[in-house]
Short mmCIF file of C-alpha atoms in Angstrom, two decimals:
data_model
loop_
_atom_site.label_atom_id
_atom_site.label_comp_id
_atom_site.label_asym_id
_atom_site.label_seq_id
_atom_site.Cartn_x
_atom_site.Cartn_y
_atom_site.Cartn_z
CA UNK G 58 76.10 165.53 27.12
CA UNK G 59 76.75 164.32 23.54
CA UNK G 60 80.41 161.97 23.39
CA UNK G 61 83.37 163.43 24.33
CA UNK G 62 86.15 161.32 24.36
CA UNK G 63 87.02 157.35 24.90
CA UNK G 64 89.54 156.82 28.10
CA UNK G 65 92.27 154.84 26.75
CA UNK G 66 91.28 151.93 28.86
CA UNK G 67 87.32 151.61 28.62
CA UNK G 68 85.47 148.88 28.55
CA UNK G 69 82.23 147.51 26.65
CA UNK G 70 79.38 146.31 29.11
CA UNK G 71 76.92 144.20 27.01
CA UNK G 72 73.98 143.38 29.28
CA UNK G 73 71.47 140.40 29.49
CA UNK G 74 71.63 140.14 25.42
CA UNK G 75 71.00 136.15 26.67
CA UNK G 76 68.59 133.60 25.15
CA UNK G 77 65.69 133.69 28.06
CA UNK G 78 64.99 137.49 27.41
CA UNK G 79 65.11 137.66 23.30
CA UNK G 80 61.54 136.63 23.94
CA UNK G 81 60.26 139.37 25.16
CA UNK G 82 57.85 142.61 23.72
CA UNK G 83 60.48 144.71 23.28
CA UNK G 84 59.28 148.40 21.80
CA UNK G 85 61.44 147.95 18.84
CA UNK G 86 62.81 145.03 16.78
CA UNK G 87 65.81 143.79 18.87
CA UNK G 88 67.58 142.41 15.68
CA UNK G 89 69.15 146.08 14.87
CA UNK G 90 69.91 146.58 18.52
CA UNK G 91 71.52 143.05 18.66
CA UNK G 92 73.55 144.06 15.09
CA UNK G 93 74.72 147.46 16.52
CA UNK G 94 75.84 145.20 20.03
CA UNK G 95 77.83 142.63 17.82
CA UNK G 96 79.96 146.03 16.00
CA UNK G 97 80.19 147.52 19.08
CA UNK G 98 82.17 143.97 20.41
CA UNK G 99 84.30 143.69 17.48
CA UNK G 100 85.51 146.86 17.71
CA UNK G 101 86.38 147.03 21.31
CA UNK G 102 88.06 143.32 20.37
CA UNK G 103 89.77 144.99 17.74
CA UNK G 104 91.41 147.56 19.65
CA UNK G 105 92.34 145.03 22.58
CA UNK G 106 89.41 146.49 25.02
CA UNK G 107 87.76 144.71 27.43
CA UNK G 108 84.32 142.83 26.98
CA UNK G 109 82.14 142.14 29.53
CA UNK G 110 79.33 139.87 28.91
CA UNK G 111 76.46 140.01 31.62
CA UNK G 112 73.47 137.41 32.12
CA UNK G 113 71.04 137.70 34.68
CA UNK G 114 70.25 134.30 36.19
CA UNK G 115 67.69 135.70 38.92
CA UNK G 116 66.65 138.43 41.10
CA UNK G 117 67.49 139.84 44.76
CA UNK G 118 65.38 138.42 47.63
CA UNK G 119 63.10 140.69 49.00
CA UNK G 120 59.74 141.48 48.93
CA UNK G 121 58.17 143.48 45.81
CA UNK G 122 54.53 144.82 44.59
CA UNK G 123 55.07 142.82 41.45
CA UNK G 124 55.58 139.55 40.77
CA UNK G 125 58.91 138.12 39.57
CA UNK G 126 58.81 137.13 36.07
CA UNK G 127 60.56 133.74 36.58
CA UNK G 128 59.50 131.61 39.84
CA UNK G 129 61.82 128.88 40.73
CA UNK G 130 64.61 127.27 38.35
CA UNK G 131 64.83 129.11 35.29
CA UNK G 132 64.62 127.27 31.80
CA UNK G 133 67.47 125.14 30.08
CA UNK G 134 69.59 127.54 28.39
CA UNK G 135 67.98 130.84 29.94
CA UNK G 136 71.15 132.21 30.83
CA UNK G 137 73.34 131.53 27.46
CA UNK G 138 74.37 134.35 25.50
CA UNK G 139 72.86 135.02 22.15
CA UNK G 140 74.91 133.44 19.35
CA UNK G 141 75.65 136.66 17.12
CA UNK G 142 78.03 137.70 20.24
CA UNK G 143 80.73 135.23 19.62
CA UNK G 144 81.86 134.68 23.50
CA UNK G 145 85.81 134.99 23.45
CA UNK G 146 87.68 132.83 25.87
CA UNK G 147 89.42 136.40 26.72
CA UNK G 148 85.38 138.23 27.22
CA UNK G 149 84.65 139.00 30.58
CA UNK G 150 81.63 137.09 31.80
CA UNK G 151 79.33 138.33 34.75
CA UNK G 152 76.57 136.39 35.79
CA UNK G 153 74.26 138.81 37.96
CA UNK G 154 71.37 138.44 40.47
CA UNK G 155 69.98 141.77 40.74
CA UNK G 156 69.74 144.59 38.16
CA UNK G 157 72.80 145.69 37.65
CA UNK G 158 76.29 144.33 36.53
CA UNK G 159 78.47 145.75 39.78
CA UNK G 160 76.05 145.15 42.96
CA UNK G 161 76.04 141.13 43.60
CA UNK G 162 79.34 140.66 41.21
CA UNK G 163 83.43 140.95 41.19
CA UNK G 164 82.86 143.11 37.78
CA UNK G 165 84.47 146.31 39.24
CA UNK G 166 87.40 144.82 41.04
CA UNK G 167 87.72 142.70 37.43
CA UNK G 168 87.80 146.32 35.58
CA UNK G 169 90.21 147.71 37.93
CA UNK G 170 92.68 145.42 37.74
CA UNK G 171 92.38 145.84 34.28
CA UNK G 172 93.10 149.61 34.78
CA UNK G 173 89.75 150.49 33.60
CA UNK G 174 88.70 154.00 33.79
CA UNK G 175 85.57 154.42 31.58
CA UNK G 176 82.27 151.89 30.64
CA UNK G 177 80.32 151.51 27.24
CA UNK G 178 77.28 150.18 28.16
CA UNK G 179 74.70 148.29 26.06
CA UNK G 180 71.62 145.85 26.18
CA UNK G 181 68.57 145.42 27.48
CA UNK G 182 66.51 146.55 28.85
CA UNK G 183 67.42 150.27 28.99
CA UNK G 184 65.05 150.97 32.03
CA UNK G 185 66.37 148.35 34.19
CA UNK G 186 69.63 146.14 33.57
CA UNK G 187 71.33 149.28 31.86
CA UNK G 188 70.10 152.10 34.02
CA UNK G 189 71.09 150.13 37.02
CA UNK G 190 74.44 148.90 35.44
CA UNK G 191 75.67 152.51 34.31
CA UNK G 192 74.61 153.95 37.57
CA UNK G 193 76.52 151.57 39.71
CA UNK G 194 79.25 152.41 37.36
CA UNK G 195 79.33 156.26 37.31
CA UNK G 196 79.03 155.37 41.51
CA UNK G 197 81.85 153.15 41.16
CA UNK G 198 84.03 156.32 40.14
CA UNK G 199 84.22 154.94 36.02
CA UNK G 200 83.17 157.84 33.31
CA UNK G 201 80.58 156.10 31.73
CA UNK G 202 79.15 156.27 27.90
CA UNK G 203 75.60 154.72 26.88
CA UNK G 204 75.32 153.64 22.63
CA UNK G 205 71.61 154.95 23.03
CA UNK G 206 70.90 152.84 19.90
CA UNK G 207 71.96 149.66 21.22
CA UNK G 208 69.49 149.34 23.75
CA UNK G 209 65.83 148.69 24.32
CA UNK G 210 63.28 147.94 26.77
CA UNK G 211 59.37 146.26 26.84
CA UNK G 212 58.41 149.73 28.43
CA UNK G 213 58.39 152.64 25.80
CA UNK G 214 58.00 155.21 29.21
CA UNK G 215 60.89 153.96 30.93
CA UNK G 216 63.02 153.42 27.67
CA UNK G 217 62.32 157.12 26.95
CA UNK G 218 62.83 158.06 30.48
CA UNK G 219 66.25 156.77 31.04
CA UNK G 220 67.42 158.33 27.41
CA UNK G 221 66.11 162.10 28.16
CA UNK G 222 66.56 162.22 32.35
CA UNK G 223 68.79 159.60 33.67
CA UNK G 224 71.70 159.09 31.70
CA UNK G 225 72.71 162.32 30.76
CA UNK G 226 73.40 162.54 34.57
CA UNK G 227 75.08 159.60 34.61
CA UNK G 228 77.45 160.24 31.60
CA UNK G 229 77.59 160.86 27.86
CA UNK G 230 75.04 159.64 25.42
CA UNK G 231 76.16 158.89 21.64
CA UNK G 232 74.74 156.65 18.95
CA UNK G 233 76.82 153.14 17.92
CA UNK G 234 78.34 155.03 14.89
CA UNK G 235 79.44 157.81 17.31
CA UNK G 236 81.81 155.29 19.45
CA UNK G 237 82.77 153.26 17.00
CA UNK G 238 84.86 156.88 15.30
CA UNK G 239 86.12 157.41 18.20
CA UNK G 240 87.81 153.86 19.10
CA UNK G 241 88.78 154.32 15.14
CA UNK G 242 91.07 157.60 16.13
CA UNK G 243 93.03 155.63 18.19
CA UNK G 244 94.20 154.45 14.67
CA UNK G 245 95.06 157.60 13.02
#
């Protein structure tokens, strides 16, 4: 379902845009996703909305058929959000240890309190830290949107996969463009 509307209180979930994964293959160039991510913050600063920034700093225990990427400490500086997002002492920061932003965090009781009805999500990499983020989202009870062009992954099947099958289920799909008219309405 194509972008409907913008809940007065929503909020813009930016995840693992953070100096240890700009590294990586990603299937596109990650400078226009990481230009699209920066308009996408100042507008929701702009209009007073919540940002949550999100950094992954390891994985959930457990036992899995594929090697972690990272075994023991990660490096210096792994963690630190890219420059170009200009962390506000206001931004909401979430430091995760699984996939997504809500299942080892305080981020929903955070958004609540805020009075936080729908999510904007963003980042990388759309197969994993955004899937998992907008799904514990939508289970969370929020009405969640997904800037399809501010997002990317290393794996062009999953990237696809999550666009076409997963997050049309989960919510509304819209381009950067598309969200930013809508937060300009509240304007008019």
């Amino acid at each position: 379902m194509a972008l409907t509307a913008l809940d007065q209180q929503t909020a813009l979930i930016v995840v693992d845009l953070q100096k240890g994964i700009m590294s990586a293959a990603f299937i596109e160039p990650i400078a226009p996703v990481i230009e699209r991510a920066v308009a996408l913050i100042r507008a929701f600063r702009q209009h007073d909305l919540p940002v949550v920034l999100v950094n992954a700093a390891g994985t959930a225990p457990g036992r899995a058929e594929q090697p972690r990427r990272h075994i023991g400490p990660l490096p210096d500086g792994f963690t630190d959000f890219i420059p170009d997002l200009d962390q506000q002492p206001g931004d909401i920061v979430v430091t995760k240890y699984s996939w997504g932003a809500f299942a080892t965090t305080d981020l929903d009781a955070r958004l609540k309190s805020l009075g936080v009805t729908q999510v904007v999500v963003i980042g990388v990499a759309t197969g994993t830290g955004v899937e998992a983020t907008a799904r514990q989202a939508f289970e969370a009870g929020y009405n969640v949107a997904l800037a399809i062009d501010a997002m990317t992954d290393t794996r062009p099947e999953a990237h696809a996969y999550s666009i076409k099958n997963v997050f049309p289920r989960l919510g509304e799909t819209a381009t950067t463009e598309e969200i930013m008219t809508e937060l300009a309405k509240r304007n008019a």
